[in-house]
Amino acid sequence: MSKIPTQELNTVMVNNKPTYPGLANQIMQDSIYGPRIERRIKRLLAERSDVLAKQGHHWYFGYLVCAYTQTHYGIKTLLNYSSVTEEIFDACLLPDVS
């Protein structure tokens, strides 16, 4: 029987939708999921760079976000997971303007 994680997920409501501050960064820094995101983005850029669009962020990274939250928090269905996938997309593909 698998052990359910006891960590709590930080949730902030924005426009009546849950958002998860820091979760995208947490996933990207994870020793298992970070490299998976890197491989996914490299593959997407190699295969679809001409049609890669921000509108697809939930499709590109959704399964990794859901797998991470299930593994680390015991959450099977993360509400508004697309807020996290959008942050990952932005971190991976938008230039840093700082």
CSV table of N, CA, C and O in Angstrom, one decimal:
chain,number,residue,atom,x,y,z
A,1,MET,N,0.8,-1.2,0.0
A,1,MET,CA,0.0,0.0,0.0
A,1,MET,C,0.9,1.2,0.0
A,1,MET,O,1.8,1.3,0.8
A,2,SER,N,0.6,2.2,-0.9
A,2,SER,CA,1.4,3.4,-1.0
A,2,SER,C,1.1,4.4,0.2
A,2,SER,O,0.0,4.4,0.6
A,3,LYS,N,2.1,5.1,0.6
A,3,LYS,CA,2.0,6.1,1.6
A,3,LYS,C,1.5,7.4,1.0
A,3,LYS,O,2.1,7.9,0.1
A,4,ILE,N,0.5,8.0,1.6
A,4,ILE,CA,0.0,9.3,1.1
A,4,ILE,C,0.8,10.4,1.7
A,4,ILE,O,1.0,10.4,3.0
A,5,PRO,N,1.4,11.3,0.9
A,5,PRO,CA,2.2,12.3,1.5
A,5,PRO,C,1.4,13.2,2.4
A,5,PRO,O,0.2,13.4,2.3
A,6,THR,N,2.2,13.8,3.4
A,6,THR,CA,1.5,14.6,4.4
A,6,THR,C,1.8,16.1,4.1
A,6,THR,O,1.3,17.0,4.8
A,7,GLN,N,2.6,16.4,3.1
A,7,GLN,CA,2.9,17.8,2.7
A,7,GLN,C,1.6,18.5,2.3
A,7,GLN,O,0.7,17.9,1.7
A,8,GLU,N,1.5,19.8,2.6
A,8,GLU,CA,0.3,20.5,2.2
A,8,GLU,C,0.7,21.5,1.1
A,8,GLU,O,1.8,22.0,1.1
A,9,LEU,N,-0.2,21.6,0.1
A,9,LEU,CA,0.1,22.4,-1.0
A,9,LEU,C,-0.4,23.9,-0.8
A,9,LEU,O,-1.5,24.1,-0.3
A,10,ASN,N,0.5,24.8,-1.0
A,10,ASN,CA,0.2,26.2,-0.8
A,10,ASN,C,-0.8,26.7,-1.9
A,10,ASN,O,-0.4,26.6,-3.1
A,11,THR,N,-2.0,27.1,-1.5
A,11,THR,CA,-3.0,27.5,-2.5
A,11,THR,C,-3.4,28.9,-2.2
A,11,THR,O,-3.7,29.3,-1.1
A,12,VAL,N,-3.5,29.7,-3.3
A,12,VAL,CA,-4.0,31.1,-3.2
A,12,VAL,C,-5.1,31.3,-4.2
A,12,VAL,O,-4.9,30.9,-5.4
A,13,MET,N,-6.2,31.9,-3.8
A,13,MET,CA,-7.3,32.1,-4.8
A,13,MET,C,-7.1,33.4,-5.5
A,13,MET,O,-6.8,34.4,-4.9
A,14,VAL,N,-7.2,33.3,-6.9
A,14,VAL,CA,-7.1,34.4,-7.7
A,14,VAL,C,-8.3,34.4,-8.7
A,14,VAL,O,-8.4,33.4,-9.4
A,15,ASN,N,-9.1,35.4,-8.7
A,15,ASN,CA,-10.3,35.4,-9.5
A,15,ASN,C,-11.1,34.2,-9.3
A,15,ASN,O,-11.6,33.5,-10.2
A,16,ASN,N,-11.3,33.8,-8.0
A,16,ASN,CA,-12.1,32.6,-7.6
A,16,ASN,C,-11.6,31.3,-8.2
A,16,ASN,O,-12.3,30.3,-8.3
A,17,LYS,N,-10.3,31.3,-8.5
A,17,LYS,CA,-9.6,30.0,-9.0
A,17,LYS,C,-8.4,29.8,-8.2
A,17,LYS,O,-7.7,30.7,-7.9
A,18,PRO,N,-8.2,28.5,-7.8
A,18,PRO,CA,-6.9,28.2,-7.0
A,18,PRO,C,-5.7,28.4,-7.9
A,18,PRO,O,-5.7,28.0,-9.1
A,19,THR,N,-4.7,29.0,-7.3
A,19,THR,CA,-3.4,29.0,-7.9
A,19,THR,C,-2.4,28.5,-6.9
A,19,THR,O,-2.7,28.4,-5.7
A,20,TYR,N,-1.2,28.1,-7.3
A,20,TYR,CA,-0.2,27.4,-6.5
A,20,TYR,C,1.1,28.1,-6.6
A,20,TYR,O,2.0,27.7,-7.3
A,21,PRO,N,1.3,29.2,-5.8
A,21,PRO,CA,2.6,29.9,-5.8
A,21,PRO,C,3.8,29.0,-5.6
A,21,PRO,O,3.8,28.2,-4.6
A,22,GLY,N,4.7,29.1,-6.4
A,22,GLY,CA,6.0,28.3,-6.2
A,22,GLY,C,6.0,26.9,-6.7
A,22,GLY,O,7.0,26.2,-6.8
A,23,LEU,N,4.8,26.4,-7.0
A,23,LEU,CA,4.7,24.9,-7.4
A,23,LEU,C,5.4,24.7,-8.7
A,23,LEU,O,6.1,23.7,-8.9
A,24,ALA,N,5.3,25.6,-9.7
A,24,ALA,CA,6.0,25.4,-11.0
A,24,ALA,C,7.5,25.3,-10.8
A,24,ALA,O,8.2,24.4,-11.3
A,25,ASN,N,8.0,26.2,-10.0
A,25,ASN,CA,9.5,26.2,-9.7
A,25,ASN,C,9.9,24.9,-8.9
A,25,ASN,O,10.9,24.3,-9.2
A,26,GLN,N,9.0,24.5,-8.0
A,26,GLN,CA,9.3,23.3,-7.2
A,26,GLN,C,9.4,22.1,-8.1
A,26,GLN,O,10.3,21.3,-8.0
A,27,ILE,N,8.5,22.0,-9.1
A,27,ILE,CA,8.5,20.9,-10.0
A,27,ILE,C,9.7,21.0,-10.9
A,27,ILE,O,10.4,19.9,-11.1
A,28,MET,N,10.1,22.1,-11.4
A,28,MET,CA,11.2,22.3,-12.3
A,28,MET,C,12.5,22.0,-11.5
A,28,MET,O,13.5,21.6,-12.1
A,29,GLN,N,12.6,22.2,-10.2
A,29,GLN,CA,13.8,22.0,-9.4
A,29,GLN,C,13.9,20.5,-8.9
A,29,GLN,O,14.9,20.1,-8.4
A,30,ASP,N,12.8,19.8,-9.1
A,30,ASP,CA,12.8,18.4,-8.6
A,30,ASP,C,13.8,17.6,-9.4
A,30,ASP,O,13.9,17.7,-10.6
A,31,SER,N,14.4,16.6,-8.7
A,31,SER,CA,15.5,15.8,-9.4
A,31,SER,C,14.9,14.8,-10.4
A,31,SER,O,15.6,14.4,-11.3
A,32,ILE,N,13.6,14.5,-10.3
A,32,ILE,CA,13.0,13.6,-11.2
A,32,ILE,C,12.2,14.4,-12.3
A,32,ILE,O,12.4,14.1,-13.5
A,33,TYR,N,11.4,15.3,-11.9
A,33,TYR,CA,10.5,16.0,-12.8
A,33,TYR,C,11.2,17.1,-13.5
A,33,TYR,O,10.8,17.4,-14.7
A,34,GLY,N,12.2,17.7,-13.0
A,34,GLY,CA,12.9,18.8,-13.7
A,34,GLY,C,13.5,18.3,-15.0
A,34,GLY,O,13.3,18.9,-16.0
A,35,PRO,N,14.3,17.2,-14.9
A,35,PRO,CA,14.8,16.7,-16.2
A,35,PRO,C,13.8,16.2,-17.2
A,35,PRO,O,14.0,16.3,-18.4
A,36,ARG,N,12.6,15.8,-16.7
A,36,ARG,CA,11.6,15.4,-17.6
A,36,ARG,C,11.0,16.6,-18.3
A,36,ARG,O,10.7,16.5,-19.5
A,37,ILE,N,10.9,17.7,-17.6
A,37,ILE,CA,10.4,18.9,-18.3
A,37,ILE,C,11.5,19.3,-19.3
A,37,ILE,O,11.1,19.7,-20.4
A,38,GLU,N,12.7,19.3,-19.0
A,38,GLU,CA,13.8,19.7,-19.9
A,38,GLU,C,13.7,18.8,-21.2
A,38,GLU,O,13.8,19.3,-22.3
A,39,ARG,N,13.6,17.5,-21.0
A,39,ARG,CA,13.5,16.6,-22.1
A,39,ARG,C,12.3,16.9,-23.0
A,39,ARG,O,12.3,16.9,-24.2
A,40,ARG,N,11.2,17.2,-22.3
A,40,ARG,CA,9.9,17.5,-23.0
A,40,ARG,C,10.0,18.7,-23.8
A,40,ARG,O,9.6,18.8,-25.0
A,41,ILE,N,10.6,19.8,-23.3
A,41,ILE,CA,10.7,21.0,-24.0
A,41,ILE,C,11.7,20.9,-25.1
A,41,ILE,O,11.5,21.4,-26.2
A,42,LYS,N,12.8,20.2,-25.0
A,42,LYS,CA,13.8,19.9,-26.1
A,42,LYS,C,13.1,19.2,-27.2
A,42,LYS,O,13.3,19.5,-28.4
A,43,ARG,N,12.3,18.2,-26.8
A,43,ARG,CA,11.6,17.4,-27.9
A,43,ARG,C,10.5,18.3,-28.6
A,43,ARG,O,10.4,18.2,-29.8
A,44,LEU,N,9.8,19.1,-27.8
A,44,LEU,CA,8.8,20.0,-28.4
A,44,LEU,C,9.5,21.0,-29.4
A,44,LEU,O,9.0,21.2,-30.5
A,45,LEU,N,10.6,21.5,-29.0
A,45,LEU,CA,11.3,22.5,-29.8
A,45,LEU,C,11.8,21.8,-31.1
A,45,LEU,O,11.8,22.4,-32.2
A,46,ALA,N,12.3,20.6,-31.0
A,46,ALA,CA,12.8,19.9,-32.1
A,46,ALA,C,11.7,19.5,-33.1
A,46,ALA,O,11.9,19.5,-34.3
A,47,GLU,N,10.6,19.0,-32.6
A,47,GLU,CA,9.5,18.5,-33.4
A,47,GLU,C,8.5,19.5,-33.8
A,47,GLU,O,7.8,19.4,-34.9
A,48,ARG,N,8.2,20.5,-33.0
A,48,ARG,CA,7.1,21.4,-33.2
A,48,ARG,C,7.4,22.9,-33.1
A,48,ARG,O,6.5,23.7,-32.8
A,49,SER,N,8.7,23.3,-33.2
A,49,SER,CA,9.0,24.7,-32.9
A,49,SER,C,8.2,25.7,-33.8
A,49,SER,O,8.0,26.8,-33.3
A,50,ASP,N,7.8,25.3,-35.0
A,50,ASP,CA,7.1,26.2,-35.8
A,50,ASP,C,5.6,26.4,-35.4
A,50,ASP,O,5.0,27.4,-35.7
A,51,VAL,N,5.1,25.4,-34.6
A,51,VAL,CA,3.7,25.5,-34.2
A,51,VAL,C,3.5,25.6,-32.7
A,51,VAL,O,2.4,25.5,-32.2
A,52,LEU,N,4.6,25.6,-31.9
A,52,LEU,CA,4.6,25.7,-30.5
A,52,LEU,C,3.9,27.0,-30.1
A,52,LEU,O,4.2,28.1,-30.5
A,53,ALA,N,2.9,26.8,-29.3
A,53,ALA,CA,2.1,28.0,-28.9
A,53,ALA,C,1.7,27.9,-27.4
A,53,ALA,O,1.6,26.9,-26.8
A,54,LYS,N,1.6,29.1,-26.8
A,54,LYS,CA,1.3,29.2,-25.3
A,54,LYS,C,0.0,28.5,-25.0
A,54,LYS,O,-0.2,28.0,-24.0
A,55,GLN,N,-0.9,28.5,-26.0
A,55,GLN,CA,-2.3,28.0,-25.7
A,55,GLN,C,-2.2,26.5,-25.4
A,55,GLN,O,-3.1,25.9,-24.9
A,56,GLY,N,-1.1,25.8,-25.8
A,56,GLY,CA,-0.9,24.4,-25.6
A,56,GLY,C,-0.2,24.0,-24.3
A,56,GLY,O,0.1,22.9,-24.1
A,57,HIS,N,0.0,25.0,-23.4
A,57,HIS,CA,0.8,24.7,-22.2
A,57,HIS,C,0.2,23.6,-21.4
A,57,HIS,O,1.0,22.8,-20.8
A,58,HIS,N,-1.1,23.5,-21.3
A,58,HIS,CA,-1.7,22.5,-20.4
A,58,HIS,C,-1.4,21.1,-21.1
A,58,HIS,O,-1.2,20.1,-20.4
A,59,TRP,N,-1.4,21.0,-22.4
A,59,TRP,CA,-1.1,19.8,-23.1
A,59,TRP,C,0.3,19.4,-23.0
A,59,TRP,O,0.7,18.2,-22.8
A,60,TYR,N,1.2,20.4,-23.1
A,60,TYR,CA,2.7,20.1,-23.0
A,60,TYR,C,3.1,19.6,-21.7
A,60,TYR,O,4.0,18.7,-21.6
A,61,PHE,N,2.6,20.1,-20.6
A,61,PHE,CA,3.1,19.9,-19.2
A,61,PHE,C,2.1,19.3,-18.2
A,61,PHE,O,2.5,19.0,-17.1
A,62,GLY,N,0.8,19.2,-18.6
A,62,GLY,CA,-0.2,18.8,-17.7
A,62,GLY,C,0.0,17.5,-17.0
A,62,GLY,O,-0.2,17.3,-15.8
A,63,TYR,N,0.4,16.5,-17.8
A,63,TYR,CA,0.6,15.2,-17.2
A,63,TYR,C,1.8,15.2,-16.2
A,63,TYR,O,1.7,14.5,-15.2
A,64,LEU,N,2.8,16.0,-16.4
A,64,LEU,CA,3.9,16.1,-15.4
A,64,LEU,C,3.4,16.8,-14.1
A,64,LEU,O,3.8,16.3,-13.0
A,65,VAL,N,2.7,17.8,-14.3
A,65,VAL,CA,2.2,18.5,-13.1
A,65,VAL,C,1.3,17.6,-12.3
A,65,VAL,O,1.4,17.5,-11.1
A,66,CYS,N,0.4,16.9,-12.9
A,66,CYS,CA,-0.6,16.0,-12.2
A,66,CYS,C,0.2,14.8,-11.6
A,66,CYS,O,-0.1,14.4,-10.5
A,67,ALA,N,1.2,14.3,-12.3
A,67,ALA,CA,2.0,13.2,-11.7
A,67,ALA,C,2.8,13.7,-10.5
A,67,ALA,O,2.8,13.0,-9.5
A,68,TYR,N,3.3,14.9,-10.6
A,68,TYR,CA,4.1,15.4,-9.4
A,68,TYR,C,3.2,15.6,-8.2
A,68,TYR,O,3.5,15.3,-7.1
A,69,THR,N,2.0,16.3,-8.4
A,69,THR,CA,1.1,16.5,-7.3
A,69,THR,C,0.6,15.3,-6.7
A,69,THR,O,0.4,15.2,-5.5
A,70,GLN,N,0.4,14.3,-7.5
A,70,GLN,CA,-0.1,13.0,-7.0
A,70,GLN,C,1.0,12.3,-6.2
A,70,GLN,O,0.7,11.8,-5.1
A,71,THR,N,2.2,12.3,-6.7
A,71,THR,CA,3.3,11.7,-6.0
A,71,THR,C,3.7,12.4,-4.7
A,71,THR,O,3.9,11.8,-3.7
A,72,HIS,N,3.7,13.8,-4.7
A,72,HIS,CA,4.2,14.5,-3.6
A,72,HIS,C,3.2,15.0,-2.6
A,72,HIS,O,3.5,15.3,-1.5
A,73,TYR,N,1.9,15.1,-3.1
A,73,TYR,CA,0.9,15.7,-2.2
A,73,TYR,C,-0.3,14.7,-2.1
A,73,TYR,O,-1.3,15.0,-1.4
A,74,GLY,N,-0.4,13.7,-2.9
A,74,GLY,CA,-1.5,12.8,-2.8
A,74,GLY,C,-2.8,13.3,-3.5
A,74,GLY,O,-3.9,12.9,-3.2
A,75,ILE,N,-2.6,14.3,-4.4
A,75,ILE,CA,-3.7,14.9,-5.1
A,75,ILE,C,-3.8,14.4,-6.5
A,75,ILE,O,-2.9,14.5,-7.3
A,76,LYS,N,-4.9,13.6,-6.7
A,76,LYS,CA,-5.1,13.0,-8.0
A,76,LYS,C,-5.5,14.1,-9.1
A,76,LYS,O,-5.0,14.0,-10.2
A,77,THR,N,-6.4,15.0,-8.8
A,77,THR,CA,-6.8,16.0,-9.7
A,77,THR,C,-6.6,17.3,-9.1
A,77,THR,O,-7.3,17.7,-8.2
A,78,LEU,N,-5.6,18.0,-9.7
A,78,LEU,CA,-5.3,19.4,-9.2
A,78,LEU,C,-6.2,20.4,-9.9
A,78,LEU,O,-6.2,20.5,-11.1
A,79,LEU,N,-7.0,21.1,-9.1
A,79,LEU,CA,-7.9,22.1,-9.7
A,79,LEU,C,-7.1,23.2,-10.3
A,79,LEU,O,-6.1,23.6,-9.7
A,80,ASN,N,-7.4,23.7,-11.5
A,80,ASN,CA,-6.7,24.7,-12.2
A,80,ASN,C,-5.3,24.5,-12.4
A,80,ASN,O,-4.4,25.3,-12.2
A,81,TYR,N,-4.9,23.2,-12.7
A,81,TYR,CA,-3.5,22.9,-13.0
A,81,TYR,C,-2.9,23.7,-14.1
A,81,TYR,O,-1.7,23.8,-14.2
A,82,SER,N,-3.8,24.2,-15.0
A,82,SER,CA,-3.2,25.0,-16.1
A,82,SER,C,-2.5,26.3,-15.6
A,82,SER,O,-1.7,26.8,-16.3
A,83,SER,N,-2.8,26.7,-14.4
A,83,SER,CA,-2.1,27.9,-13.9
A,83,SER,C,-0.6,27.5,-13.7
A,83,SER,O,0.3,28.3,-13.9
A,84,VAL,N,-0.3,26.3,-13.3
A,84,VAL,CA,1.0,25.8,-13.1
A,84,VAL,C,1.7,25.5,-14.4
A,84,VAL,O,2.9,25.9,-14.6
A,85,THR,N,1.0,24.9,-15.3
A,85,THR,CA,1.6,24.6,-16.6
A,85,THR,C,1.9,25.8,-17.4
A,85,THR,O,2.9,25.9,-18.1
A,86,GLU,N,1.1,26.9,-17.2
A,86,GLU,CA,1.4,28.2,-17.9
A,86,GLU,C,2.7,28.7,-17.3
A,86,GLU,O,3.6,29.3,-18.1
A,87,GLU,N,2.9,28.6,-16.0
A,87,GLU,CA,4.2,29.1,-15.4
A,87,GLU,C,5.4,28.4,-15.9
A,87,GLU,O,6.4,28.9,-16.2
A,88,ILE,N,5.2,27.1,-16.1
A,88,ILE,CA,6.3,26.2,-16.6
A,88,ILE,C,6.6,26.6,-18.0
A,88,ILE,O,7.8,26.8,-18.4
A,89,PHE,N,5.6,26.8,-18.8
A,89,PHE,CA,5.8,27.2,-20.2
A,89,PHE,C,6.5,28.5,-20.3
A,89,PHE,O,7.5,28.7,-21.0
A,90,ASP,N,6.1,29.5,-19.5
A,90,ASP,CA,6.7,30.8,-19.5
A,90,ASP,C,8.2,30.7,-19.1
A,90,ASP,O,9.1,31.3,-19.7
A,91,ALA,N,8.5,29.9,-18.0
A,91,ALA,CA,9.8,29.8,-17.6
A,91,ALA,C,10.7,29.1,-18.6
A,91,ALA,O,11.9,29.4,-18.7
A,92,CYS,N,10.2,28.2,-19.4
A,92,CYS,CA,11.0,27.4,-20.3
A,92,CYS,C,11.1,28.2,-21.7
A,92,CYS,O,12.2,28.1,-22.3
A,93,LEU,N,10.1,28.9,-22.1
A,93,LEU,CA,10.1,29.4,-23.5
A,93,LEU,C,10.1,31.0,-23.6
A,93,LEU,O,10.5,31.4,-24.7
A,94,LEU,N,9.8,31.7,-22.6
A,94,LEU,CA,9.8,33.1,-22.7
A,94,LEU,C,11.1,33.7,-22.3
A,94,LEU,O,11.7,33.2,-21.3
A,95,PRO,N,11.7,34.6,-23.0
A,95,PRO,CA,13.0,35.2,-22.6
A,95,PRO,C,12.9,35.9,-21.2
A,95,PRO,O,11.9,36.5,-20.9
A,96,ASP,N,13.9,35.8,-20.5
A,96,ASP,CA,14.0,36.5,-19.2
A,96,ASP,C,14.3,37.9,-19.4
A,96,ASP,O,15.3,38.3,-20.1
A,97,VAL,N,13.4,38.8,-18.9
A,97,VAL,CA,13.5,40.2,-19.2
A,97,VAL,C,14.1,41.0,-18.0
A,97,VAL,O,14.0,42.2,-18.0
A,98,SER,N,14.7,40.3,-17.1
A,98,SER,CA,15.2,41.0,-15.9
A,98,SER,C,16.5,41.6,-16.1
A,98,SER,O,17.2,41.4,-17.1
